[in-house]
PDB file of C-alpha atoms in Angstrom:
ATOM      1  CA  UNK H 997     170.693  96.422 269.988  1.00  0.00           C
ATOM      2  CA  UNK H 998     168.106  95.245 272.484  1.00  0.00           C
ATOM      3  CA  UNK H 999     168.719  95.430 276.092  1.00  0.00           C
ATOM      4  CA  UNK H1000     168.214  92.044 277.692  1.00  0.00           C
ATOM      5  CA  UNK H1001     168.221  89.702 280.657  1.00  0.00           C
ATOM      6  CA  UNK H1002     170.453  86.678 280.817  1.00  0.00           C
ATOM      7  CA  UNK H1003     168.816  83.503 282.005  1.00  0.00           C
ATOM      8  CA  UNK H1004     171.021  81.149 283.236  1.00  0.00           C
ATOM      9  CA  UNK H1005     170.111  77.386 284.312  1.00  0.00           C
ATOM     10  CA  UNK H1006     172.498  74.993 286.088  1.00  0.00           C
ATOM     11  CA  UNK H1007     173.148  70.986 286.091  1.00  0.00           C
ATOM     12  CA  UNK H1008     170.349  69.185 285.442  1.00  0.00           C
ATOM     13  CA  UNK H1009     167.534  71.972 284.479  1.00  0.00           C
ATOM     14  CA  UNK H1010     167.998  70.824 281.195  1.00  0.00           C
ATOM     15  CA  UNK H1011     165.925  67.353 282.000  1.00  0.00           C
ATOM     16  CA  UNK H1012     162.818  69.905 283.456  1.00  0.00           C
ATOM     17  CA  UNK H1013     159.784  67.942 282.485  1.00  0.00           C
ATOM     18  CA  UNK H1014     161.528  64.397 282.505  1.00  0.00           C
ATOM     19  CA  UNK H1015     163.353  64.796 285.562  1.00  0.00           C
ATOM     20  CA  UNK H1016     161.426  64.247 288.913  1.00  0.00           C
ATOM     21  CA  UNK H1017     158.403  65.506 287.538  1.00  0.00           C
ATOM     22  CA  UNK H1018     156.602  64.872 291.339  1.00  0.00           C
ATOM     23  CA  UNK H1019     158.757  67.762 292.553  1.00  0.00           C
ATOM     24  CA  UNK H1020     159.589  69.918 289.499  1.00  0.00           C
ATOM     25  CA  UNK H1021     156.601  69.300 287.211  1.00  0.00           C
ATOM     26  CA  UNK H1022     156.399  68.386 283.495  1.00  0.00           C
ATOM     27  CA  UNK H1023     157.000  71.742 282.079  1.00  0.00           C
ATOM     28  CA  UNK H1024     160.759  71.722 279.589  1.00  0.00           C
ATOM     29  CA  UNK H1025     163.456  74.403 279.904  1.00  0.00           C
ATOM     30  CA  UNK H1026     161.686  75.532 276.354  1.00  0.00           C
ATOM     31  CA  UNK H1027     158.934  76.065 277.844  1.00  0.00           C
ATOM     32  CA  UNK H1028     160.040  78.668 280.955  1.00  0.00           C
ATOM     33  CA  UNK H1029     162.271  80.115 278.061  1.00  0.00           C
ATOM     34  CA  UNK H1030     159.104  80.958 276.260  1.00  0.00           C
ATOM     35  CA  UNK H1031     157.697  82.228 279.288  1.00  0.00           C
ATOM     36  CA  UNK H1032     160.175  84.564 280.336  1.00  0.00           C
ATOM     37  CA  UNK H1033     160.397  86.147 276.654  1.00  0.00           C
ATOM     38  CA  UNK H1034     156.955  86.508 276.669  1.00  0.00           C
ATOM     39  CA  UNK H1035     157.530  88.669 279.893  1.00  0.00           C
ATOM     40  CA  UNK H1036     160.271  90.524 279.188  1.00  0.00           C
ATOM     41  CA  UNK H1037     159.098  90.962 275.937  1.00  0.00           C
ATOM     42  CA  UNK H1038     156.084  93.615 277.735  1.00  0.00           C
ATOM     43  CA  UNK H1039     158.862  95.167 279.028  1.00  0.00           C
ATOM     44  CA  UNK H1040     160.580  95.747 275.235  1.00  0.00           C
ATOM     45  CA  UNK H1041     163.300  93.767 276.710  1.00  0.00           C
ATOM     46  CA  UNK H1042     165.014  90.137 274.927  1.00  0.00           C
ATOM     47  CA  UNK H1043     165.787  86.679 276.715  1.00  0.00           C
ATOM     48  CA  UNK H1044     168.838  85.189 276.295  1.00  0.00           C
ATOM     49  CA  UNK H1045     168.668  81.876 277.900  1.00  0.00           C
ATOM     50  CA  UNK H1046     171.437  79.663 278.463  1.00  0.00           C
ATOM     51  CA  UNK H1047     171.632  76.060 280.466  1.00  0.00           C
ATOM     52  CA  UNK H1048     174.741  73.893 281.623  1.00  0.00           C
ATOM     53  CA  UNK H1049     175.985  71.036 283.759  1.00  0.00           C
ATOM     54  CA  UNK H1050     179.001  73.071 284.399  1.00  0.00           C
ATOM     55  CA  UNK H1051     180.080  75.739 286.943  1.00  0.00           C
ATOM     56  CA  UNK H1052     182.477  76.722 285.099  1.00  0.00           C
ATOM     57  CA  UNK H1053     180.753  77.404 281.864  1.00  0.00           C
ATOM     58  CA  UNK H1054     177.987  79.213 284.314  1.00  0.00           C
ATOM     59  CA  UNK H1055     180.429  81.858 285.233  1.00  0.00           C
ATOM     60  CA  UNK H1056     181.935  82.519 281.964  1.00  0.00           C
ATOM     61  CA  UNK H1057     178.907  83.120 280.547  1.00  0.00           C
ATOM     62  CA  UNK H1058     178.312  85.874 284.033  1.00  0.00           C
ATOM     63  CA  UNK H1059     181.846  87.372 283.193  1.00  0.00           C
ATOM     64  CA  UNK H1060     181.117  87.621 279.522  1.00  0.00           C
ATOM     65  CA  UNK H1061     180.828  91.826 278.854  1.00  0.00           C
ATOM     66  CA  UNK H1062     177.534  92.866 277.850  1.00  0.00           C
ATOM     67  CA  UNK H1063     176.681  96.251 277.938  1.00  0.00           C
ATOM     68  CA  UNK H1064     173.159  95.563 276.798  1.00  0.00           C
ATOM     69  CA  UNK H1065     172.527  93.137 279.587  1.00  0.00           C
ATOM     70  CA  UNK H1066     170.205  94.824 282.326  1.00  0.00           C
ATOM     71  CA  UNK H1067     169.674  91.590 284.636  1.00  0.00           C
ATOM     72  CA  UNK H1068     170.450  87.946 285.643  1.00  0.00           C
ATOM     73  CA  UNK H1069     167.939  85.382 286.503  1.00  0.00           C
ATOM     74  CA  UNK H1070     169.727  82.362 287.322  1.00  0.00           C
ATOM     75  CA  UNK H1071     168.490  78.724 288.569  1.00  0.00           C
ATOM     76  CA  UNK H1072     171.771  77.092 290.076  1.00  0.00           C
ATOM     77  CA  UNK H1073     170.576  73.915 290.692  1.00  0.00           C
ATOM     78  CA  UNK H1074     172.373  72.151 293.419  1.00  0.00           C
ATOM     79  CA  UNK H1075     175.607  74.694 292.869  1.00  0.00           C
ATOM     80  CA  UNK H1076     173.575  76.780 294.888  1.00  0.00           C
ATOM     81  CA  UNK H1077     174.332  75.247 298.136  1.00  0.00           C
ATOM     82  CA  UNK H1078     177.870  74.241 296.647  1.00  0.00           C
ATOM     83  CA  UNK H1079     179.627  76.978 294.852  1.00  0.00           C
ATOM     84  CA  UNK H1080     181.849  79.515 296.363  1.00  0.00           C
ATOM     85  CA  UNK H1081     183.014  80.769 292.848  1.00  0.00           C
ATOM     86  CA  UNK H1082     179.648  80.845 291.354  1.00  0.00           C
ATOM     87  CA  UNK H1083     178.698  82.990 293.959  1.00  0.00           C
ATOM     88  CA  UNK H1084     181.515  85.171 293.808  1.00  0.00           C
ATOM     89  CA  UNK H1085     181.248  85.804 290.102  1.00  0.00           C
ATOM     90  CA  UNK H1086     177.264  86.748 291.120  1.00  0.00           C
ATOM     91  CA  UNK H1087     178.505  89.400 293.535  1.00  0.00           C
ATOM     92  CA  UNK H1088     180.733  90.750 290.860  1.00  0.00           C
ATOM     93  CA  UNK H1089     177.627  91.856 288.454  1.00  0.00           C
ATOM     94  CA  UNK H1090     176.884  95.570 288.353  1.00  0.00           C
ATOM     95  CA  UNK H1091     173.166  94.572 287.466  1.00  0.00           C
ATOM     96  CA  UNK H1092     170.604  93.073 289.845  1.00  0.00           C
ATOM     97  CA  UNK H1093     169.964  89.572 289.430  1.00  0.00           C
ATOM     98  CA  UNK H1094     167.263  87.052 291.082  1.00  0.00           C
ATOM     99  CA  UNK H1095     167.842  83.249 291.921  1.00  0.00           C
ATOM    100  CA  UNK H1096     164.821  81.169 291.450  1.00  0.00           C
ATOM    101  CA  UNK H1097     164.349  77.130 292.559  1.00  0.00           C
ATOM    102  CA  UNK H1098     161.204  76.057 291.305  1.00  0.00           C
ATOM    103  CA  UNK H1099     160.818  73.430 294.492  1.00  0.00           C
ATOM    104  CA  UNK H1100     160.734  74.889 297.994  1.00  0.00           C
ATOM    105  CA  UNK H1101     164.255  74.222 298.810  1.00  0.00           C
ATOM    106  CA  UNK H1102     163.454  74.769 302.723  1.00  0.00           C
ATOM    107  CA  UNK H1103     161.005  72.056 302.764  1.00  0.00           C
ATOM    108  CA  UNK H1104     163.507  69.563 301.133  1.00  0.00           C
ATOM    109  CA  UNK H1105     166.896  68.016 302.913  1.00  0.00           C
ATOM    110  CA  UNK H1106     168.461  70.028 305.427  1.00  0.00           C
ATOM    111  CA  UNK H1107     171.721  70.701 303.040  1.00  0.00           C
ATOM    112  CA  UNK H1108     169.292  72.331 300.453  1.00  0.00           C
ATOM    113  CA  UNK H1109     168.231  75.267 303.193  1.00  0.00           C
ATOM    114  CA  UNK H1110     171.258  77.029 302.425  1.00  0.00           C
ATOM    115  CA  UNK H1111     172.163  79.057 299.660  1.00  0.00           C
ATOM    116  CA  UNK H1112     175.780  80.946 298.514  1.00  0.00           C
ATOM    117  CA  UNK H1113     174.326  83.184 296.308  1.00  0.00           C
ATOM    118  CA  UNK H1114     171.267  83.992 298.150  1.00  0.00           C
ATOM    119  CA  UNK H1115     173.417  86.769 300.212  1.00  0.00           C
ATOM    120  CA  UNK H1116     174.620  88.293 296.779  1.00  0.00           C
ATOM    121  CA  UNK H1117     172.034  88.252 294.917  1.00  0.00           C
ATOM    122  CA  UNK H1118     168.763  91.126 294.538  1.00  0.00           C
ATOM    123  CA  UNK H1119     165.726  88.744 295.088  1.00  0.00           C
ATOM    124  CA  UNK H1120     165.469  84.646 295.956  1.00  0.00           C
ATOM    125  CA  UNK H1121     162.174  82.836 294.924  1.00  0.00           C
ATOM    126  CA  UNK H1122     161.490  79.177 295.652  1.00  0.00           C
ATOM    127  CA  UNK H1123     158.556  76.835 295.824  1.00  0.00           C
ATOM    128  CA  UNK H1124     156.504  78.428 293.456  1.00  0.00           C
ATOM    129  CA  UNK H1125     157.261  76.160 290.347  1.00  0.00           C
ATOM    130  CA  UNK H1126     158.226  77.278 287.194  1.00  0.00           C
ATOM    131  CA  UNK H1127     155.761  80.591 287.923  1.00  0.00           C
ATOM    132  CA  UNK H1128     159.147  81.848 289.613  1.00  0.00           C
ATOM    133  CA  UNK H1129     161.220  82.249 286.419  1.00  0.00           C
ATOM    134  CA  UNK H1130     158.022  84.621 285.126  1.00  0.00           C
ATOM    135  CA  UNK H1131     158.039  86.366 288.711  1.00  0.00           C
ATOM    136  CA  UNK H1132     162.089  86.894 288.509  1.00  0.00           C
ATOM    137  CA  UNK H1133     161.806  88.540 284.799  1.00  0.00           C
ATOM    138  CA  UNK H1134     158.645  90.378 285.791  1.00  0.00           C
ATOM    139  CA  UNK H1135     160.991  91.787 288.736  1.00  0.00           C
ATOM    140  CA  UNK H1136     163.766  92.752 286.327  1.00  0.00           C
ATOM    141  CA  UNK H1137     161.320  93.859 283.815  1.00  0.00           C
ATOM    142  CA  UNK H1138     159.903  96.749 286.222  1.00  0.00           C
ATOM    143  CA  UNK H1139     163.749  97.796 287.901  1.00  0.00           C
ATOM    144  CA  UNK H1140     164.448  98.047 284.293  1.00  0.00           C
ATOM    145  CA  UNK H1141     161.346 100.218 283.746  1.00  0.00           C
ATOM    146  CA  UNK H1142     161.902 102.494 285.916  1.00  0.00           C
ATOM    147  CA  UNK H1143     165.825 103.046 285.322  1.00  0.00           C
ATOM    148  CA  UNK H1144     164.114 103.931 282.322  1.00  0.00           C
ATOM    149  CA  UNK H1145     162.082 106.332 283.263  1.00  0.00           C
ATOM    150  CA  UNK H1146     164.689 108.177 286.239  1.00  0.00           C
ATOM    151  CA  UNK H1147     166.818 108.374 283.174  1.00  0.00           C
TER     152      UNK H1147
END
């Protein structure tokens, strides 16, 4: 079986391209899904992407055992500056994960600057559109690599 990175959007990603489009452009949720396989797929390494409106759902889908999974990339939305228990089912992962925001959260309203999972997780990356899903795989893709090769 594949080894592969879970990709997990929060409340509201799943309008990208209809929703706000000034701040978080007109690409869909298909389409960074297609990017990121395309990425991980240089890196002989699957997708499995995932989006919902609810925390709860999120962090079964974290807990969930998968011994083939050898990252997280996850966009939390506005649970980022909200959830205690999504962040603590973050911490729990024995495999690095990155959290992405396609806007700049730290240019945006004050309550947006801060981030639960941002102390728990490997890597952040904001403000650089939907570019930072490709970045956060490409990141995985390489630690992955080179487990690979120390091996």
């Amino acid at each position: 079986m594949p080894q592969r990175i879970l990709l997990l959007n929060g409340p509201n990603l799943g309008e990208l391209g209809r929703r706000e489009p000034s701040i978080y452009g007109r690409e869909t949720l298909a389409d960074v899904e297609r990017a990121c396989a395309a990425t991980a797929a240089r890196y002989r390494l699957e997708v499995l992407a995932k989006q919902s409106n609810h925390e709860g759902q999120l962090i079964d889908w974290i807990h969930e055992p998968d011994p083939d999974r050898v990252g997280v990339v996850i966009n939390p939305g506005g649970l980022a500056h909200t959830s205690v228990v999504l962040r603590d089912a973050i911490a729990a992962l024995s495999v690095p994960s990155v959290e992405v925001h396609i806007s700049n959260v730290h240019k945006r309203e004050e309550f947006r600057h801060h981030s639960y999972l941002a102390p728990v997780v490997t890597g952040v990356i904001a403000g650089l559109g939907t570019g930072g899903y490709v970045l956060a795989v490409e990141h995985l893709g390489r630690l992955f690599e080179r487990s690979q090769v120390s091996a």
